[in-house]
PDB file of C-alpha atoms in Angstrom:
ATOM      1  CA  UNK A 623     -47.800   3.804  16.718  1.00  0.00           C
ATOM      2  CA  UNK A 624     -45.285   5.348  14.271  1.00  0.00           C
ATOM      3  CA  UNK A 625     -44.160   3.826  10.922  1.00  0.00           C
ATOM      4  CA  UNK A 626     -41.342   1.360  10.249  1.00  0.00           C
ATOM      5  CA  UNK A 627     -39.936   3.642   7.960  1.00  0.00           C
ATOM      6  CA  UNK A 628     -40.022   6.650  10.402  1.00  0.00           C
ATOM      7  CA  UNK A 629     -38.073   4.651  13.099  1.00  0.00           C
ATOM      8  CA  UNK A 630     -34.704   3.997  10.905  1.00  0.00           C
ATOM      9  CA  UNK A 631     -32.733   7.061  10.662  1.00  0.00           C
ATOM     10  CA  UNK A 632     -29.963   7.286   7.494  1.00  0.00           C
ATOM     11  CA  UNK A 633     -26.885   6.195   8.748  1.00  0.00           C
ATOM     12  CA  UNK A 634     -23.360   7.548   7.823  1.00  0.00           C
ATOM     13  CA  UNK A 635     -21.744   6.721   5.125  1.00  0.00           C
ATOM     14  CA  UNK A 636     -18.962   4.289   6.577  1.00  0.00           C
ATOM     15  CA  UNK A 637     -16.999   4.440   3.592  1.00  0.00           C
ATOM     16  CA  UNK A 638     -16.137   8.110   3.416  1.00  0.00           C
ATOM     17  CA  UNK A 639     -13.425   9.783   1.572  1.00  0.00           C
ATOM     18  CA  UNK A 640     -10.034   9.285   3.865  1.00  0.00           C
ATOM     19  CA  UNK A 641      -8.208  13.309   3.687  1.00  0.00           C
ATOM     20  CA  UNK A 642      -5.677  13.628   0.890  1.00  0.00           C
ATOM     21  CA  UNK A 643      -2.059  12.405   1.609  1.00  0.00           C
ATOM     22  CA  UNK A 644       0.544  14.811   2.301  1.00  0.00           C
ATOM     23  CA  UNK A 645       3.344  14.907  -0.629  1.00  0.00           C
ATOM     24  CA  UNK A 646       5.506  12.826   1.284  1.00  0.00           C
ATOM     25  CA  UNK A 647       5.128   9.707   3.472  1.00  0.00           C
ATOM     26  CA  UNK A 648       7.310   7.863   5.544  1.00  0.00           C
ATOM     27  CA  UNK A 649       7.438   4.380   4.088  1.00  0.00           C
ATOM     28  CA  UNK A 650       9.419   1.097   4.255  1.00  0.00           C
ATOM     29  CA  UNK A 651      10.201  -0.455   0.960  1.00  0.00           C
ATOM     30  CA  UNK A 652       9.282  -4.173   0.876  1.00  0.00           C
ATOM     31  CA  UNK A 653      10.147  -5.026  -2.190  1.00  0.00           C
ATOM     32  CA  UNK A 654       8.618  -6.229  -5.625  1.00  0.00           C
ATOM     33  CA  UNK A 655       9.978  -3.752  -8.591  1.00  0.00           C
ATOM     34  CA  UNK A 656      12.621  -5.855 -11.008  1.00  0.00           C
ATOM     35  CA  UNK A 657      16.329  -4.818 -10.065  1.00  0.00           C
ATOM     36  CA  UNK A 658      15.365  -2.883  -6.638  1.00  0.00           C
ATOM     37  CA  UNK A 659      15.832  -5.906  -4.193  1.00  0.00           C
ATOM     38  CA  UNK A 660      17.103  -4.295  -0.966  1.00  0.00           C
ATOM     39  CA  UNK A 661      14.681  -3.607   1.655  1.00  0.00           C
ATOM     40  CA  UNK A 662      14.812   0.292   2.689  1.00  0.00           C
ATOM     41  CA  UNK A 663      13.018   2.977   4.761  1.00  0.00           C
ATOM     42  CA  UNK A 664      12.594   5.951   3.162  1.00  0.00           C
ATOM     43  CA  UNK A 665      10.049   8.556   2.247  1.00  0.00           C
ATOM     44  CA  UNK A 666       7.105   7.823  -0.513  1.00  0.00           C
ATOM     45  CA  UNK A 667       6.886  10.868  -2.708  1.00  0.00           C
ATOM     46  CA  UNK A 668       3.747  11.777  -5.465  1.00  0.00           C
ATOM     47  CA  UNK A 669       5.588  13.769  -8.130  1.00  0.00           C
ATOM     48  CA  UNK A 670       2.362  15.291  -9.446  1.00  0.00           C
ATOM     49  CA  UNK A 671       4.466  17.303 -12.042  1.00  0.00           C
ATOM     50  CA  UNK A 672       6.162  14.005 -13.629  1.00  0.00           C
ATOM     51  CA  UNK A 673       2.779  12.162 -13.238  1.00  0.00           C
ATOM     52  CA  UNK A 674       5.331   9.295 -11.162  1.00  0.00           C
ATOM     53  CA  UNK A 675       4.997   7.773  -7.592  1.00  0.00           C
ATOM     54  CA  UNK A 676       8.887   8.300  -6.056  1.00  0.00           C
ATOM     55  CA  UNK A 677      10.541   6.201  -3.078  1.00  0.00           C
ATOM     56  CA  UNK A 678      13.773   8.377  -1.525  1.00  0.00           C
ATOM     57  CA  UNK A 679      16.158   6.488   0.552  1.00  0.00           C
ATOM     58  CA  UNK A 680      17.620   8.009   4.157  1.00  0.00           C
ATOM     59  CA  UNK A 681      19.756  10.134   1.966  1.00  0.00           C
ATOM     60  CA  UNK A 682      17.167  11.455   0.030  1.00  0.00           C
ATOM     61  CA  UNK A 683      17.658  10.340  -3.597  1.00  0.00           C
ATOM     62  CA  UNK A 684      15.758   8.754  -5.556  1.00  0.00           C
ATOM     63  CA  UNK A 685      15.205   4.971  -4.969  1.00  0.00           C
ATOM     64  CA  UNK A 686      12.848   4.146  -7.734  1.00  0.00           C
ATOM     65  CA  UNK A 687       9.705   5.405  -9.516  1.00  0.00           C
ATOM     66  CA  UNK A 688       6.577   4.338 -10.717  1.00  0.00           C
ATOM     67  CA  UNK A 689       4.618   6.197 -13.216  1.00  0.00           C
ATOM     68  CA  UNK A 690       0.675   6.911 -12.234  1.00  0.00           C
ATOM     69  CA  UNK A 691      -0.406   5.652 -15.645  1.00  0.00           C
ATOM     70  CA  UNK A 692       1.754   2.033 -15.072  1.00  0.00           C
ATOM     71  CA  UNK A 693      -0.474   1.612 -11.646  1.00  0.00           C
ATOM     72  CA  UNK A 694      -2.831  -1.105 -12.421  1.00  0.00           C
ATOM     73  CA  UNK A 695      -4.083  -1.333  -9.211  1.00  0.00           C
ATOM     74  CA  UNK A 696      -3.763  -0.896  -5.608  1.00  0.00           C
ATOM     75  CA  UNK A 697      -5.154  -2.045  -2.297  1.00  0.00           C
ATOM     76  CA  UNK A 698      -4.560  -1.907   1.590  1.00  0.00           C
ATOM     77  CA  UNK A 699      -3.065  -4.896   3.295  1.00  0.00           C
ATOM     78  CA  UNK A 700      -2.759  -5.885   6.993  1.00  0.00           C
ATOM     79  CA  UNK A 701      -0.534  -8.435   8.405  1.00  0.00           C
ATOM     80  CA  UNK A 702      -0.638  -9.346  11.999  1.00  0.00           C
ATOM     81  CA  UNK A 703       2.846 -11.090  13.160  1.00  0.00           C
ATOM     82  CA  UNK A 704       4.780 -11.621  16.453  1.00  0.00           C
ATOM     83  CA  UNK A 705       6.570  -8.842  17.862  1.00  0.00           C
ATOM     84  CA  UNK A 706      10.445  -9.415  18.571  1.00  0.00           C
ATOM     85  CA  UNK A 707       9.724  -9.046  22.382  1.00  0.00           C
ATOM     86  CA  UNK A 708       6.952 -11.646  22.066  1.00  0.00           C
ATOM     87  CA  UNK A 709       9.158 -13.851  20.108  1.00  0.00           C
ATOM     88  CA  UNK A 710      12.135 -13.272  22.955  1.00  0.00           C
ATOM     89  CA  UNK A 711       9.849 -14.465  25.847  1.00  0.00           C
ATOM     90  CA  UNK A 712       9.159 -17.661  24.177  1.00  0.00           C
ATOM     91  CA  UNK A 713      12.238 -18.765  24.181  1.00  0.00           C
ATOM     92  CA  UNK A 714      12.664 -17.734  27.884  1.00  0.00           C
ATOM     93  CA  UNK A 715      12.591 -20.706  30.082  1.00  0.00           C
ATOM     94  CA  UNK A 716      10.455 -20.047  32.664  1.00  0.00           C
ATOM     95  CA  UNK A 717       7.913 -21.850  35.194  1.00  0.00           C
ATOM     96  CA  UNK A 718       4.121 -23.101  34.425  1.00  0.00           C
ATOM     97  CA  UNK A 719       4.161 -22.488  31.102  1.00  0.00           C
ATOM     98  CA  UNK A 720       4.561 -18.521  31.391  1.00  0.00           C
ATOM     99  CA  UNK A 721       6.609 -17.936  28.608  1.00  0.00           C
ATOM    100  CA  UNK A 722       3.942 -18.870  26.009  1.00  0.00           C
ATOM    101  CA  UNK A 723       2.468 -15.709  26.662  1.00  0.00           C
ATOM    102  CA  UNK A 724       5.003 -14.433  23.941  1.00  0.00           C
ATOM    103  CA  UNK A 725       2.922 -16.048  21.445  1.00  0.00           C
ATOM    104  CA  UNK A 726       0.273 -13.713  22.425  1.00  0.00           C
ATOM    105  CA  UNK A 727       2.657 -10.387  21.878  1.00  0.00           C
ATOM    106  CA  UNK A 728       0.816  -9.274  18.184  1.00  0.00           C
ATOM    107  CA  UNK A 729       1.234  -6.188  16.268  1.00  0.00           C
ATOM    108  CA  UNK A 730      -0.415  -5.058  12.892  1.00  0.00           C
ATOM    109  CA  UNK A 731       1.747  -4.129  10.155  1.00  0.00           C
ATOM    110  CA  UNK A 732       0.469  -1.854   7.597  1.00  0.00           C
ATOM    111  CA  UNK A 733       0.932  -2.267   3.844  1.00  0.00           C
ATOM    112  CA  UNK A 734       0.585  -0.413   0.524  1.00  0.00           C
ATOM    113  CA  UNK A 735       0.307  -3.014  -2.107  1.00  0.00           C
ATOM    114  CA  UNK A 736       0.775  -1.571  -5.894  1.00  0.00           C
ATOM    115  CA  UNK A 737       0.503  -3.627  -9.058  1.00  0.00           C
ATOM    116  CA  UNK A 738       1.767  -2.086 -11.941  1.00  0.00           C
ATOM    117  CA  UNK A 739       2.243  -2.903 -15.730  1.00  0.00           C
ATOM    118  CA  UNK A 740       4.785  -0.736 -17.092  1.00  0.00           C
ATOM    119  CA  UNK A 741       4.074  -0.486 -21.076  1.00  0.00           C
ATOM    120  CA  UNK A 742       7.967   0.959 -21.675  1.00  0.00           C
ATOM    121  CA  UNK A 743       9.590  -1.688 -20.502  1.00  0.00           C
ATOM    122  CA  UNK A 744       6.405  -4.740 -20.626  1.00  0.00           C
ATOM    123  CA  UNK A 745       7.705  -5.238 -17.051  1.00  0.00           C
ATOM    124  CA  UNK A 746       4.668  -6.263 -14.655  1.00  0.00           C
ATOM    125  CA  UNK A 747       5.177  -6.561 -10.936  1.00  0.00           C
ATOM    126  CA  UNK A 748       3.549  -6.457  -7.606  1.00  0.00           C
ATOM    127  CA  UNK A 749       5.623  -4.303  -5.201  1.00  0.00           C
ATOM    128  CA  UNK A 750       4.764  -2.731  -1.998  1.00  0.00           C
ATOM    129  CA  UNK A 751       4.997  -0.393   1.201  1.00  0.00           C
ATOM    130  CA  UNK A 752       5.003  -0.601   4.995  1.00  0.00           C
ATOM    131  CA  UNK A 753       3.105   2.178   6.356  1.00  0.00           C
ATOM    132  CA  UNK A 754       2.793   3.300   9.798  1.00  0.00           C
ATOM    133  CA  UNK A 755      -1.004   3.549  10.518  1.00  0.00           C
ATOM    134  CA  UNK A 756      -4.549   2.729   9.347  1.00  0.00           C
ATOM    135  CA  UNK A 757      -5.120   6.382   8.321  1.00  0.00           C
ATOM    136  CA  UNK A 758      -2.080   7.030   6.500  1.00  0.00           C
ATOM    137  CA  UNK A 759      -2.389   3.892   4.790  1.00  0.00           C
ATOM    138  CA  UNK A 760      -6.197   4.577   3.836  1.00  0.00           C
ATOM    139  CA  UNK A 761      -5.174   8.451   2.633  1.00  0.00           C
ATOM    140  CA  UNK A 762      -2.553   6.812   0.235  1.00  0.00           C
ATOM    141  CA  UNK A 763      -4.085   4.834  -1.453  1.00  0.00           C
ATOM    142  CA  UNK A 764      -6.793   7.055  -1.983  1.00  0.00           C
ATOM    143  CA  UNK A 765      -4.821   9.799  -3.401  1.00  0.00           C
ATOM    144  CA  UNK A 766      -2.613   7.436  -5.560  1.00  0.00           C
ATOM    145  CA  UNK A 767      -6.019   5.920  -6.771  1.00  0.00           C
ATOM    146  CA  UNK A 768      -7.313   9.020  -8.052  1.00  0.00           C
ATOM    147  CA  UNK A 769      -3.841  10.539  -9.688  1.00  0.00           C
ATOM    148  CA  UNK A 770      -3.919   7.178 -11.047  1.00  0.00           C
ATOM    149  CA  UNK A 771      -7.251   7.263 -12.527  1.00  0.00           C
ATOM    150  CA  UNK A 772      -8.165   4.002 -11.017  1.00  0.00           C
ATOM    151  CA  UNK A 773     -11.928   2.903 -10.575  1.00  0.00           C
ATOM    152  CA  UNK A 774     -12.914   1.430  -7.107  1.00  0.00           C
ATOM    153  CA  UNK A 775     -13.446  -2.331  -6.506  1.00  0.00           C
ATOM    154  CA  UNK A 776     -14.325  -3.637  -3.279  1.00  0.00           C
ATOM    155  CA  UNK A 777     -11.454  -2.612  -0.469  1.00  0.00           C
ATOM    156  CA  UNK A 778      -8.961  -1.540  -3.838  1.00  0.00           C
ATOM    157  CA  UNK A 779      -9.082   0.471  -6.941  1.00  0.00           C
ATOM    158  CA  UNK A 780      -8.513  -1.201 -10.338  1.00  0.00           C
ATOM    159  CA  UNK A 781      -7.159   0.273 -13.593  1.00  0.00           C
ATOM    160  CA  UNK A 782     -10.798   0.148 -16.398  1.00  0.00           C
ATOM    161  CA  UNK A 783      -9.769  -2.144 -19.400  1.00  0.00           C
ATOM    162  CA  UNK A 784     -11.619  -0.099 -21.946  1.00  0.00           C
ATOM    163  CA  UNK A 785      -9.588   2.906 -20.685  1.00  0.00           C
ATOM    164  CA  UNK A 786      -6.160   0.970 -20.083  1.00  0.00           C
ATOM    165  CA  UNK A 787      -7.106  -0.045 -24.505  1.00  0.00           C
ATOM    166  CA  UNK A 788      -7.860   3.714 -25.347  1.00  0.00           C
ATOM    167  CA  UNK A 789      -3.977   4.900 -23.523  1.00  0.00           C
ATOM    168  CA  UNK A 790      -2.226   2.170 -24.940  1.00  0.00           C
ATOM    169  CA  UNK A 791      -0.327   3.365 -28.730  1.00  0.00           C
ATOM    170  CA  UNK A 792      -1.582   0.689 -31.681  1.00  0.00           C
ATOM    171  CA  UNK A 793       1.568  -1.432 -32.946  1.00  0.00           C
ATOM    172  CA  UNK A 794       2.987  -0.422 -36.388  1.00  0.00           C
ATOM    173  CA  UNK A 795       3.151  -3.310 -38.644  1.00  0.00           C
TER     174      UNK A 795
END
């Protein structure tokens, strides 16, 4: 007879570190930031020398940017929805009911989801990012958690309070 102890090996740790992100990502804007309404594809950029997250349009220029230290938190979402085909064969008339296998036709969609408190302009917001896969989603928001100094919470990372006080500039009265 061996131990109970002896039998259980240490499992990995399931939550490892996901590999940096590369500078640049392809990306989908979705929406969320005051004044930038239209949806766009683009590339998501981390401007390590203007301490700013960057979204480039097609064309290359700059779309919008959001300063690391206005990030008050981010997290991975995952939306499952119809794809067009699927949607298409519904509407297909067809025999015994067949065309209701279009309402099995699923894909995931991949988002980046940033909130952000900007103290320059006291504009808060939720915007965020269609990415293309699991891993590049996981690397992202990683890498913009930790130029972003955010703590981790559960499946996001969250901007401290007592550090958020200590960066913010005291009102003159």
């Amino acid at each position: 007879p061996r131990a109970a102890a002896d039998a259980q090996t240490p499992a990995a740790d399931p939550k490892a570190t996901p590999p940096p992100a590369p500078a640049t990502l392809k990306a989908k804007y979705e929406g969320g930031v005051s004044g930038y309404m239209k949806k766009q594809t683009g590339t998501l950029n981390f401007d390590d020398a203007a301490q700013r997250l960057v979204f480039r349009n097609k064309e290359g220029r700059e779309y919008l940017a959001l300063p690391y230290a206005s990030v008050a938190s981010v997290w991975p979402d995952t939306k499952a929805r119809r794809t067009t085909a699927g949607t298409v064969v519904t509407y297909i008339p067809m025999p015994y009911g067949a065309n209701l296998l279009g309402l099995l036709m699923r894909e995931k969609q991949r988002f980046l989801v940033i909130q952000y408190d900007d103290p320059d302009t006291d504009v808060q917001g939720v915007t965020s990012f269609k990415l293309d896969n699991k891993q590049v989603l996981a690397s992202a928001v990683h890498t913009l958690a930790a130029k972003a100094e955010l703590k981790p919470r559960g499946e996001s990372y969250v901007r401290d309070k007592n550090k958020a006080a200590n960066n913010s500039t005291p009102d003159d009265k």
